[in-house]
Amino acid sequence: ECRLLRHPRVGLGLIVNDDNLIINVDPDCSAAGILRAGDEIVSLNGEWLQGPIVTALDPSRTSEVVIIHRKTASVHAPDRDGNGKSPLYPPVLLSEKAAGKRPADQAP
């Protein structure tokens, strides 16, 4: 879950296609560094999307809450045994990223 604040210049700061896939994230928006190109927005303000997000947005709101689906990377780096089964980019939960926390398996 990620809360998107409306920015006076960039709005929500996302470019999204008709399949609700994020194409670009403006570096000045509240989701910069959290959402990324390729994420699929599946829910808006607690409602599952049934079509393009642009038809469900309410421009009078100062923020929108989205839930996304992020595909994991298909590229793998060698693990300790060298067998290539460790993901190169482990998935990150948005709530952990937004709170500035590392996932448990990435603790220092």
mmCIF file of C-alpha atoms in Angstrom:
data_model
loop_
_atom_site.group_PDB
_atom_site.id
_atom_site.type_symbol
_atom_site.label_atom_id
_atom_site.label_comp_id
_atom_site.label_asym_id
_atom_site.label_seq_id
_atom_site.Cartn_x
_atom_site.Cartn_y
_atom_site.Cartn_z
ATOM 1 C CA GLU A 1 0.000 0.000 0.000
ATOM 2 C CA CYS A 2 1.315 3.414 -0.949
ATOM 3 C CA ARG A 3 -0.256 6.839 -0.376
ATOM 4 C CA LEU A 4 0.252 9.204 -3.305
ATOM 5 C CA LEU A 5 0.066 12.910 -2.487
ATOM 6 C CA ARG A 6 -0.967 15.345 -5.204
ATOM 7 C CA HIS A 7 1.906 17.631 -6.109
ATOM 8 C CA PRO A 8 0.973 21.123 -7.380
ATOM 9 C CA ARG A 9 3.164 20.712 -10.477
ATOM 10 C CA VAL A 10 3.136 16.977 -11.272
ATOM 11 C CA GLY A 11 -0.170 15.787 -9.769
ATOM 12 C CA LEU A 12 0.294 12.186 -8.662
ATOM 13 C CA GLY A 13 3.478 12.073 -10.731
ATOM 14 C CA LEU A 14 2.808 8.784 -12.482
ATOM 15 C CA ILE A 15 2.442 7.919 -16.140
ATOM 16 C CA VAL A 16 0.278 4.806 -16.353
ATOM 17 C CA ASN A 17 -0.931 2.882 -19.418
ATOM 18 C CA ASP A 18 -4.457 1.498 -19.968
ATOM 19 C CA ASP A 19 -3.457 -1.772 -18.247
ATOM 20 C CA ASN A 20 -2.495 0.224 -15.106
ATOM 21 C CA LEU A 21 1.205 -0.492 -15.582
ATOM 22 C CA ILE A 22 3.409 2.347 -14.408
ATOM 23 C CA ILE A 23 5.459 3.682 -17.314
ATOM 24 C CA ASN A 24 7.255 6.487 -15.456
ATOM 25 C CA VAL A 25 7.512 7.943 -11.926
ATOM 26 C CA ASP A 26 8.296 11.666 -11.672
ATOM 27 C CA PRO A 27 11.243 12.217 -9.309
ATOM 28 C CA ASP A 28 9.327 15.067 -7.585
ATOM 29 C CA CYS A 29 6.288 12.982 -6.630
ATOM 30 C CA SER A 30 5.630 11.332 -3.267
ATOM 31 C CA ALA A 31 6.060 7.846 -4.782
ATOM 32 C CA ALA A 32 9.560 8.490 -6.128
ATOM 33 C CA GLY A 33 11.867 5.780 -4.851
ATOM 34 C CA ILE A 34 8.930 3.575 -3.837
ATOM 35 C CA LEU A 35 6.975 2.860 -7.015
ATOM 36 C CA ARG A 36 8.782 2.138 -10.268
ATOM 37 C CA ALA A 37 8.190 1.520 -13.943
ATOM 38 C CA GLY A 38 6.678 -1.929 -14.467
ATOM 39 C CA ASP A 39 4.637 -1.943 -11.252
ATOM 40 C CA GLU A 40 0.970 -2.717 -11.856
ATOM 41 C CA ILE A 41 -1.600 -0.728 -9.885
ATOM 42 C CA VAL A 42 -4.319 -3.185 -8.819
ATOM 43 C CA SER A 43 -6.286 -1.188 -6.225
ATOM 44 C CA LEU A 44 -7.225 2.464 -5.691
ATOM 45 C CA ASN A 45 -8.503 3.698 -2.327
ATOM 46 C CA GLY A 46 -9.485 0.216 -1.205
ATOM 47 C CA GLU A 47 -11.281 -0.768 -4.428
ATOM 48 C CA TRP A 48 -9.892 -3.297 -6.917
ATOM 49 C CA LEU A 49 -9.527 -1.684 -10.320
ATOM 50 C CA GLN A 50 -11.857 -2.974 -13.013
ATOM 51 C CA GLY A 51 -10.437 -0.793 -15.794
ATOM 52 C CA PRO A 52 -7.942 2.005 -16.373
ATOM 53 C CA ILE A 53 -7.077 3.905 -13.184
ATOM 54 C CA VAL A 54 -7.727 7.239 -14.900
ATOM 55 C CA THR A 55 -11.459 6.454 -14.907
ATOM 56 C CA ALA A 56 -11.442 5.899 -11.113
ATOM 57 C CA LEU A 57 -9.334 8.878 -9.960
ATOM 58 C CA ASP A 58 -11.030 11.698 -8.051
ATOM 59 C CA PRO A 59 -9.225 14.984 -8.842
ATOM 60 C CA SER A 60 -10.734 16.638 -5.742
ATOM 61 C CA ARG A 61 -8.770 14.313 -3.414
ATOM 62 C CA THR A 62 -5.433 15.509 -2.024
ATOM 63 C CA SER A 63 -4.112 11.943 -1.971
ATOM 64 C CA GLU A 64 -4.838 8.489 -3.363
ATOM 65 C CA VAL A 65 -3.936 5.102 -1.857
ATOM 66 C CA VAL A 66 -2.792 2.420 -4.278
ATOM 67 C CA ILE A 67 -1.814 -1.214 -4.001
ATOM 68 C CA ILE A 68 0.566 -2.504 -6.621
ATOM 69 C CA HIS A 69 1.723 -5.852 -7.914
ATOM 70 C CA ARG A 70 5.455 -6.023 -8.555
ATOM 71 C CA LYS A 71 6.926 -8.844 -10.581
ATOM 72 C CA THR A 72 10.129 -10.235 -9.128
ATOM 73 C CA ALA A 73 13.280 -10.121 -11.197
ATOM 74 C CA SER A 74 14.008 -13.131 -13.344
ATOM 75 C CA VAL A 75 17.758 -12.522 -13.179
ATOM 76 C CA HIS A 76 19.533 -14.530 -10.510
ATOM 77 C CA ALA A 77 22.946 -14.018 -8.964
ATOM 78 C CA PRO A 78 24.968 -16.876 -7.539
ATOM 79 C CA ASP A 79 24.183 -17.633 -3.920
ATOM 80 C CA ARG A 80 26.781 -18.740 -1.381
ATOM 81 C CA ASP A 81 26.984 -22.157 -3.018
ATOM 82 C CA GLY A 82 27.302 -20.617 -6.505
ATOM 83 C CA ASN A 83 24.175 -22.318 -7.851
ATOM 84 C CA GLY A 84 22.432 -19.149 -9.034
ATOM 85 C CA LYS A 85 19.216 -19.456 -7.024
ATOM 86 C CA SER A 86 19.372 -16.172 -5.103
ATOM 87 C CA PRO A 87 17.356 -13.353 -6.709
ATOM 88 C CA LEU A 88 19.529 -10.474 -7.815
ATOM 89 C CA TYR A 89 16.898 -7.999 -6.680
ATOM 90 C CA PRO A 90 14.868 -9.422 -3.765
ATOM 91 C CA PRO A 91 11.283 -8.160 -3.564
ATOM 92 C CA VAL A 92 10.695 -5.258 -1.193
ATOM 93 C CA LEU A 93 7.398 -4.714 0.591
ATOM 94 C CA LEU A 94 6.156 -1.177 0.044
ATOM 95 C CA SER A 95 5.346 -0.745 3.726
ATOM 96 C CA GLU A 96 8.950 -1.584 4.649
ATOM 97 C CA LYS A 97 10.360 0.669 1.937
ATOM 98 C CA ALA A 98 8.094 3.566 2.900
ATOM 99 C CA ALA A 99 9.073 3.188 6.564
ATOM 100 C CA GLY A 100 12.775 3.127 5.662
ATOM 101 C CA LYS A 101 13.172 -0.417 7.004
ATOM 102 C CA ARG A 102 15.103 -3.236 5.425
ATOM 103 C CA PRO A 103 13.311 -6.535 4.888
ATOM 104 C CA ALA A 104 14.254 -9.083 7.550
ATOM 105 C CA ASP A 105 16.398 -11.096 5.139
ATOM 106 C CA GLN A 106 18.456 -7.981 4.297
ATOM 107 C CA ALA A 107 19.309 -6.927 7.849
ATOM 108 C CA PRO A 108 22.931 -5.792 8.237
#
